[in-house]
mmCIF file of C-alpha atoms in Angstrom:
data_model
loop_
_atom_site.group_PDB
_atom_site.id
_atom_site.type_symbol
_atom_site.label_atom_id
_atom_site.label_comp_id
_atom_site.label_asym_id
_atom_site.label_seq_id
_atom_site.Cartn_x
_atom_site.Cartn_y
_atom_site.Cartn_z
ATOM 1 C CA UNK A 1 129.975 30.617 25.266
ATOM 2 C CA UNK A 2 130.212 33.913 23.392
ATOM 3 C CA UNK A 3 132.356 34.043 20.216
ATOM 4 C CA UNK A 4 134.960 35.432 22.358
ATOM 5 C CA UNK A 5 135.489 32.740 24.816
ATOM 6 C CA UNK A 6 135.298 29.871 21.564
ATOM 7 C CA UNK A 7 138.569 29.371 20.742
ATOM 8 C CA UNK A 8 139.998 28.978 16.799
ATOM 9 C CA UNK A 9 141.055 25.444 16.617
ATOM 10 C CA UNK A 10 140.536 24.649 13.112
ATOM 11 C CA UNK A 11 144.202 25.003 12.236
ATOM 12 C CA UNK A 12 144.889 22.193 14.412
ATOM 13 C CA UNK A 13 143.836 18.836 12.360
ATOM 14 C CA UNK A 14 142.225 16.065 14.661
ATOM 15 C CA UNK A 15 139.798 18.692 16.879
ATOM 16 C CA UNK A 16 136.349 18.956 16.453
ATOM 17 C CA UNK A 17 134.967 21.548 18.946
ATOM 18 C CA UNK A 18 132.053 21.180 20.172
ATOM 19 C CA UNK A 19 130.061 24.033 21.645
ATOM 20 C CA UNK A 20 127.615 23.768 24.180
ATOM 21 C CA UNK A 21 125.516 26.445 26.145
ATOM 22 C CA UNK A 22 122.513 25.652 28.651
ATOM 23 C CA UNK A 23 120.541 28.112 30.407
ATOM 24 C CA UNK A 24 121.017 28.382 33.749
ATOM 25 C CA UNK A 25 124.007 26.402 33.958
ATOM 26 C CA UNK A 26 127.484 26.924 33.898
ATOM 27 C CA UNK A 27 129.786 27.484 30.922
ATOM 28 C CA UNK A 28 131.296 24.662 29.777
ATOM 29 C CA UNK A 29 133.901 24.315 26.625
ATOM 30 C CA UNK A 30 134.145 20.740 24.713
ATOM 31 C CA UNK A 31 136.931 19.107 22.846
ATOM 32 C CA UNK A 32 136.141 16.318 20.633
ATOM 33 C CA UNK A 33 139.824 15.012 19.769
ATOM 34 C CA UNK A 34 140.074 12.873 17.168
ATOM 35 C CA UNK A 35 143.924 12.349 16.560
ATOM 36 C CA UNK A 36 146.418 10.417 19.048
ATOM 37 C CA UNK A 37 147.846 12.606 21.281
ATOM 38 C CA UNK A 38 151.393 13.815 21.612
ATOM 39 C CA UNK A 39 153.633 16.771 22.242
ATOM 40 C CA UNK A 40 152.159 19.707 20.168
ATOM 41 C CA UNK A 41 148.999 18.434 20.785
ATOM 42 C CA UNK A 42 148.932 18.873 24.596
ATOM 43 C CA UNK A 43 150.795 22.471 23.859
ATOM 44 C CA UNK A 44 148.090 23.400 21.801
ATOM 45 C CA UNK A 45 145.656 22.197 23.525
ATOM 46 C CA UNK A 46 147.103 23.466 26.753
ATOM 47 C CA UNK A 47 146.603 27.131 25.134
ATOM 48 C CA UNK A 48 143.501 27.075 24.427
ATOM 49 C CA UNK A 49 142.372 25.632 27.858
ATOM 50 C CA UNK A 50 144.154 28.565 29.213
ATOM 51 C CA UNK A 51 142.455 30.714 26.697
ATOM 52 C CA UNK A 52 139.139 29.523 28.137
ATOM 53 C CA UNK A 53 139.868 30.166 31.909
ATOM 54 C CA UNK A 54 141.326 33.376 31.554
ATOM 55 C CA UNK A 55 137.399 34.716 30.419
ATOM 56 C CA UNK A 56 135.612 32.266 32.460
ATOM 57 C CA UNK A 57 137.714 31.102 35.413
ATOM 58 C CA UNK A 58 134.825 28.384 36.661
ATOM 59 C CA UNK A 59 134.423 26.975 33.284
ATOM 60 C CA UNK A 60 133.682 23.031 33.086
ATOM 61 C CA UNK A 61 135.996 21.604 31.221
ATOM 62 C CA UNK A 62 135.334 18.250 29.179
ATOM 63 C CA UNK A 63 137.492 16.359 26.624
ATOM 64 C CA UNK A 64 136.274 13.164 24.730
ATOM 65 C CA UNK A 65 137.749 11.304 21.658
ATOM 66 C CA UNK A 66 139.586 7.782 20.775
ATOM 67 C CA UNK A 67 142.916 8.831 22.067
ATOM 68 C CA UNK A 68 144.795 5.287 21.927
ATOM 69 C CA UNK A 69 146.503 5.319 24.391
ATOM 70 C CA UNK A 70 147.857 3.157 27.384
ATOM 71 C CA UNK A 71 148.469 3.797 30.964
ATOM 72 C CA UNK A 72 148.614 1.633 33.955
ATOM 73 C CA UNK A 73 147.308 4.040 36.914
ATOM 74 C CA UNK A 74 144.461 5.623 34.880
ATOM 75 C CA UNK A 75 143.171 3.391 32.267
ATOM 76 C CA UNK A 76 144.480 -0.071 34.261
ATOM 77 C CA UNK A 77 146.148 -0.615 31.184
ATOM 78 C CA UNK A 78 148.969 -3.460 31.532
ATOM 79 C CA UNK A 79 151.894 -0.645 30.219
ATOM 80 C CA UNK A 80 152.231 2.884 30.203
ATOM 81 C CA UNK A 81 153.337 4.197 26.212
ATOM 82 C CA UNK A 82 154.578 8.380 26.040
ATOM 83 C CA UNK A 83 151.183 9.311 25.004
ATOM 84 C CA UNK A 84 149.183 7.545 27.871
ATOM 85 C CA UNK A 85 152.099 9.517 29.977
ATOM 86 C CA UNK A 86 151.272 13.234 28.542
ATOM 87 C CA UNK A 87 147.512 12.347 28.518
ATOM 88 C CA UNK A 88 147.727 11.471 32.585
ATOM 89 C CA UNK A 89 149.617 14.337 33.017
ATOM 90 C CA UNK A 90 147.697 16.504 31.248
ATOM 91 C CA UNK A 91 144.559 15.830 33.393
ATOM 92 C CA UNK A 92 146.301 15.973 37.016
ATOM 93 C CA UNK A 93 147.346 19.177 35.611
ATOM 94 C CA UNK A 94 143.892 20.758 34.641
ATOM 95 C CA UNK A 95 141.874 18.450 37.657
ATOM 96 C CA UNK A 96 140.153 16.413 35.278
ATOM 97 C CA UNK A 97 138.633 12.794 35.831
ATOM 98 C CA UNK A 98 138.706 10.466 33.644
ATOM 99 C CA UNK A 99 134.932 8.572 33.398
ATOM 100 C CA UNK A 100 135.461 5.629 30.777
ATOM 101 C CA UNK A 101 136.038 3.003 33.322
ATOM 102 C CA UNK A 102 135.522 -0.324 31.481
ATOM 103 C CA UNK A 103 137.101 -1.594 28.039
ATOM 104 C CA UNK A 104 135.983 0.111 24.852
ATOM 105 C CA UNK A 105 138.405 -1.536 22.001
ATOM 106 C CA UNK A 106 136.902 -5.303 21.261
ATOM 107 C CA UNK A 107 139.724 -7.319 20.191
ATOM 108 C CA UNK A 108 139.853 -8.276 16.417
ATOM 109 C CA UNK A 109 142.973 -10.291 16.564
ATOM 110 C CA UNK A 110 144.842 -12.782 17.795
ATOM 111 C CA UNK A 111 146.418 -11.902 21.143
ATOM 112 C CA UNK A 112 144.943 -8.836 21.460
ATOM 113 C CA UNK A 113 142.836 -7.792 24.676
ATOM 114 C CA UNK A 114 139.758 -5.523 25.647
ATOM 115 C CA UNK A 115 141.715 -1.882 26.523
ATOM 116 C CA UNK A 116 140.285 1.644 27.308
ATOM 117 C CA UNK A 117 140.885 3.370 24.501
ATOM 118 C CA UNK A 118 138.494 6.088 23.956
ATOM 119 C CA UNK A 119 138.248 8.502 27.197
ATOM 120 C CA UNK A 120 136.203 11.540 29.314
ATOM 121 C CA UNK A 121 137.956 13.595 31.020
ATOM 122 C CA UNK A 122 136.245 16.284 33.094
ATOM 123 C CA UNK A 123 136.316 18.811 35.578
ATOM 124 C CA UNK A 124 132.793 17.904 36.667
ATOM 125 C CA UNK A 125 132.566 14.125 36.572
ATOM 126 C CA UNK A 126 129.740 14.392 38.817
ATOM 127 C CA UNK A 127 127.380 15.676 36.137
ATOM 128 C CA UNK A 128 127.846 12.780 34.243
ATOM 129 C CA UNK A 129 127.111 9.335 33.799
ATOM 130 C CA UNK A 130 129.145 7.118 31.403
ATOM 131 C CA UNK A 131 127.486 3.941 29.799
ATOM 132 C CA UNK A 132 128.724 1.428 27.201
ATOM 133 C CA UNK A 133 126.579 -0.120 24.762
ATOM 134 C CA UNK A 134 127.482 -2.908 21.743
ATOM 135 C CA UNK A 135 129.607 -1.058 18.905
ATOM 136 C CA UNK A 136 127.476 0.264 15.957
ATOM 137 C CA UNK A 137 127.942 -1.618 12.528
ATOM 138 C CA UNK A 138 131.656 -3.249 12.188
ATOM 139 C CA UNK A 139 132.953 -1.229 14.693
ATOM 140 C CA UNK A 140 135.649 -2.545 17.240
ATOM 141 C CA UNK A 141 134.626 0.496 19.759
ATOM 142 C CA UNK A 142 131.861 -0.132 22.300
ATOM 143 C CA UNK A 143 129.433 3.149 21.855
ATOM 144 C CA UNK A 144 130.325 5.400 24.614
ATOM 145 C CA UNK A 145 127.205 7.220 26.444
ATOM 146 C CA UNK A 146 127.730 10.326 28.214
ATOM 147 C CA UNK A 147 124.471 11.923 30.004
ATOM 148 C CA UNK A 148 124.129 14.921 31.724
ATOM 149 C CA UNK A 149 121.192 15.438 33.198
ATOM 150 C CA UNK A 150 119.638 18.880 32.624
ATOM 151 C CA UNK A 151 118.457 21.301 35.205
ATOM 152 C CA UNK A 152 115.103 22.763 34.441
ATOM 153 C CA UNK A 153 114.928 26.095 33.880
ATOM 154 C CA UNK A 154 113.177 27.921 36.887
ATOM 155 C CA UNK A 155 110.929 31.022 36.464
ATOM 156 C CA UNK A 156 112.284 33.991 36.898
ATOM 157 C CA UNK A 157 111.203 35.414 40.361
ATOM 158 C CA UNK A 158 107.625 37.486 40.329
ATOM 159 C CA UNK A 159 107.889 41.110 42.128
ATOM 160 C CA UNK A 160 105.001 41.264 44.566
ATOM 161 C CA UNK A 161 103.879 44.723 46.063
ATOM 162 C CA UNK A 162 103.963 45.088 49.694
ATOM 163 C CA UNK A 163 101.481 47.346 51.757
ATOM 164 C CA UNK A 164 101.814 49.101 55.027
ATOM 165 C CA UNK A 165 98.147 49.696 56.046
ATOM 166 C CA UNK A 166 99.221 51.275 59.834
ATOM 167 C CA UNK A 167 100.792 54.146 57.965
ATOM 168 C CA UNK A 168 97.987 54.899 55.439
ATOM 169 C CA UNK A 169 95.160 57.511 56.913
#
């Protein structure tokens, strides 16, 4: 993605962006969120998703991060809170899919259960391929995988000369 197309989120505590260009393959544009989601967030974040597809209106579209947040229909959580609302709203709005599909958060107390906390949401999901592994140190996350397998790049095509022997005397 040129300069251009990357949008300014600095301002906004609780992004990381995360730029990505492949040869050879689409553009895509990453958000690495890193706060809990709520109103201005989405806002924001709305703008500079339509920042993105106004310059590159088949851009892939991926947003990962701990987002804490509950919601029955797409993270089979056993309540839906406001944030889980925006965040499911968010991603029928912009077509995305969310891949985390087993429990990330380990319980580590009393009463508490294993819950998706920690999410990637796409406009490509079939590019990727989400694993969980055992959390790293005293962490109560699972590590979250994402791969995306690359295309090779292909050679670019060779000219090759063509002769008409009938018309040559």
């Amino acid at each position: 993605m040129n300069e251009e197309a990357q949008p300014a989120l600095r301002p906004w505590t609780g992004f990381e962006p995360v730029r990505l260009e492949t040869p050879r393959i689409p553009k895509r544009a990453w958000f690495h969120c890193t706060t809990e989601p709520h109103n201005k967030f989405f806002d924001y974040l709305n703008s500079k998703l339509e920042h993105i597809l106004s310059l590159y209106a088949f851009a892939e579209i991926s947003i990962l991060g701990d987002f804490n947040v509950h919601h029955q229909l797409l993270l089979s959580s056993p309540f839906t809170d406001h944030p889980g609302e925006l965040v499911f709203n968010f991603a029928i709005l912009h077509d995305l899919e969310q891949l985390v599909q087993h429990p990330t958060h380990i319980p580590d107390h009393f009463g508490d259960t294993p819950k998706i906390l920690d999410l990637f949401l796409t406009s490509n999901p079939s590019s990727y391929a989400v694993t969980l592994s055992s959390p790293l140190g005293s962490s109560n996350h699972n590590l979250i995988s994402v791969s995306c397998p690359q295309i090779p790049p292909q050679d670019p095509p060779k000219w090759r000369c063509l002769w008409h022997f009938t018309s040559a005397r």
